[in-house]
């Protein structure tokens, strides 16, 4: 019988002790009285290193009390009588606590209760918390790594946009104005090879039967005269002067100027004491009609009497047509190739005008489509085809290779005039809101980068905090595991003594 072990599952330990009448079923009131006495006894304790170390634990149980009594035997040995009794009140209090613990084996019931709670709840809970914090720590580090990609993307997009605009991003309004000055050079660079399209243009004109002036007129004009003003394109003569409309660039954040109050005229206080103001705006009365001025001058030079017919005949002034017209104060403007002043939209160049630039792009696309169709016909039509071969007469002198070369030239011009920098600067010049949109977009990119960096720093701090919290649980877990193993050993030894020193195994405990 001594060789047969006693195996007790941890979950059934308390029921096992109660069923064998080793401990009572209800021990809460007894434990409450013991805890009260322990609290009172702790108010008066001697200064001892072992006691200080022992009392650091969260819970004091029966086995701790036995150690305290052993320490008090050394500190209170002067109060021991010849009969072995101690006169010290401290010793009496702790001996009374031990007696209450040993009554009805309360100490064993409490040890079993604490042991089961540690095995089933405390240790697993701490381990789950540690695992959770460790997982969160790894997720924070992973998210920090993942944020590098969007940050690099925003920075690359921001840098690319600045390069397309030709600015540095320090003072956008001034840099935009400087960048707009490069537009003429960009236009000239984009059409420097436009004369290579002459052969394709002639072929298109021959095929469609259009005259030289009717066949893609803007493209023809650019090939002959370059990027001239719209005025020269419309009137077939260069202007004497160009008055380009003012720049429409407006940045709300950097825009500086007079306030609304600065543009008001103060007429003083009226009777009611209220200042009457009126907005000072330029009032355009239009241009005076030259004919009207001339008529007035002639009327002033000739005294016309609107009276009766007799006085009118008497006072009539004879007009001598031989007198030079300059003597009447009439000035005749020059005509022909003397030109005029290019104002408004006609002051823009063809590539800088929104309307004509779009028409020029349409003409290039039209020419490109024509060449693609001709190339298709050369590749797919054969002698057995029923299609009218007369359609191919105009391109009989051009083979597939020459058509391909023409098509490449057209595509090169289209690509050149549609580059990112030219497109951005064109919109910036002709749209009042495009500057704000670009500035807002650049600002949002930088804000996104700052937000990503702030989030990454927050995640790094959180990861460090989780690591520290995870490390702080290690000693707590070790203390609980050590306490649980000691309780397991005490319980097994106590039960073994009651059953003739048989081996006792508590199953389902700590791994």
GROMACS .gro file of N, CA, C and O in nm, residues 47-56 67-68 70-71 74:
model
   60
   47UNK      N    1   1.242   4.520   1.377
   47UNK     CA    2   1.321   4.548   1.257
   47UNK      C    3   1.419   4.433   1.235
   47UNK      O    4   1.513   4.415   1.313
   48UNK      N    5   1.392   4.360   1.127
   48UNK     CA    6   1.476   4.244   1.097
   48UNK      C    7   1.477   4.226   0.945
   48UNK      O    8   1.372   4.234   0.880
   49UNK      N    9   1.595   4.199   0.891
   49UNK     CA   10   1.608   4.189   0.745
   49UNK      C   11   1.523   4.076   0.688
   49UNK      O   12   1.458   4.091   0.583
   50UNK      N   13   1.525   3.962   0.753
   50UNK     CA   14   1.447   3.849   0.701
   50UNK      C   15   1.297   3.877   0.707
   50UNK      O   16   1.222   3.836   0.618
   51UNK      N   17   1.254   3.946   0.815
   51UNK     CA   18   1.113   3.982   0.825
   51UNK      C   19   1.073   4.078   0.713
   51UNK      O   20   0.966   4.066   0.652
   52UNK      N   21   1.159   4.177   0.687
   52UNK     CA   22   1.129   4.274   0.580
   52UNK      C   23   1.118   4.203   0.445
   52UNK      O   24   1.027   4.230   0.366
   53UNK      N   25   1.210   4.112   0.421
   53UNK     CA   26   1.205   4.038   0.294
   53UNK      C   27   1.083   3.949   0.286
   53UNK      O   28   1.021   3.934   0.180
   54UNK      N   29   1.044   3.891   0.398
   54UNK     CA   30   0.931   3.798   0.401
   54UNK      C   31   0.799   3.871   0.384
   54UNK      O   32   0.707   3.820   0.318
   55UNK      N   33   0.788   3.990   0.442
   55UNK     CA   34   0.663   4.063   0.440
   55UNK      C   35   0.640   4.139   0.308
   55UNK      O   36   0.539   4.207   0.292
   56UNK      N   37   0.733   4.128   0.213
   56UNK     CA   38   0.715   4.191   0.082
   56UNK      C   39   0.609   4.122  -0.001
   56UNK      O   40   0.558   4.179  -0.096
   67UNK      N   41   0.739   3.087   0.952
   67UNK     CA   42   0.871   3.149   0.937
   67UNK      C   43   0.884   3.272   1.027
   67UNK      O   44   0.991   3.297   1.086
   68UNK      N   45   0.775   3.350   1.037
   68UNK     CA   46   0.779   3.468   1.124
   68UNK      C   47   0.800   3.427   1.269
   68UNK      O   48   0.877   3.490   1.343
   70UNK      N   49   0.957   3.162   1.377
   70UNK     CA   50   1.096   3.120   1.392
   70UNK      C   51   1.188   3.239   1.405
   70UNK      O   52   1.285   3.236   1.483
   71UNK      N   53   1.158   3.346   1.330
   71UNK     CA   54   1.241   3.467   1.341
   71UNK      C   55   1.219   3.535   1.476
   71UNK      O   56   1.314   3.583   1.540
   74UNK      N   57   1.418   3.429   1.776
   74UNK     CA   58   1.551   3.486   1.793
   74UNK      C   59   1.545   3.629   1.845
   74UNK      O   60   1.625   3.668   1.931
   0.00000   0.00000   0.00000
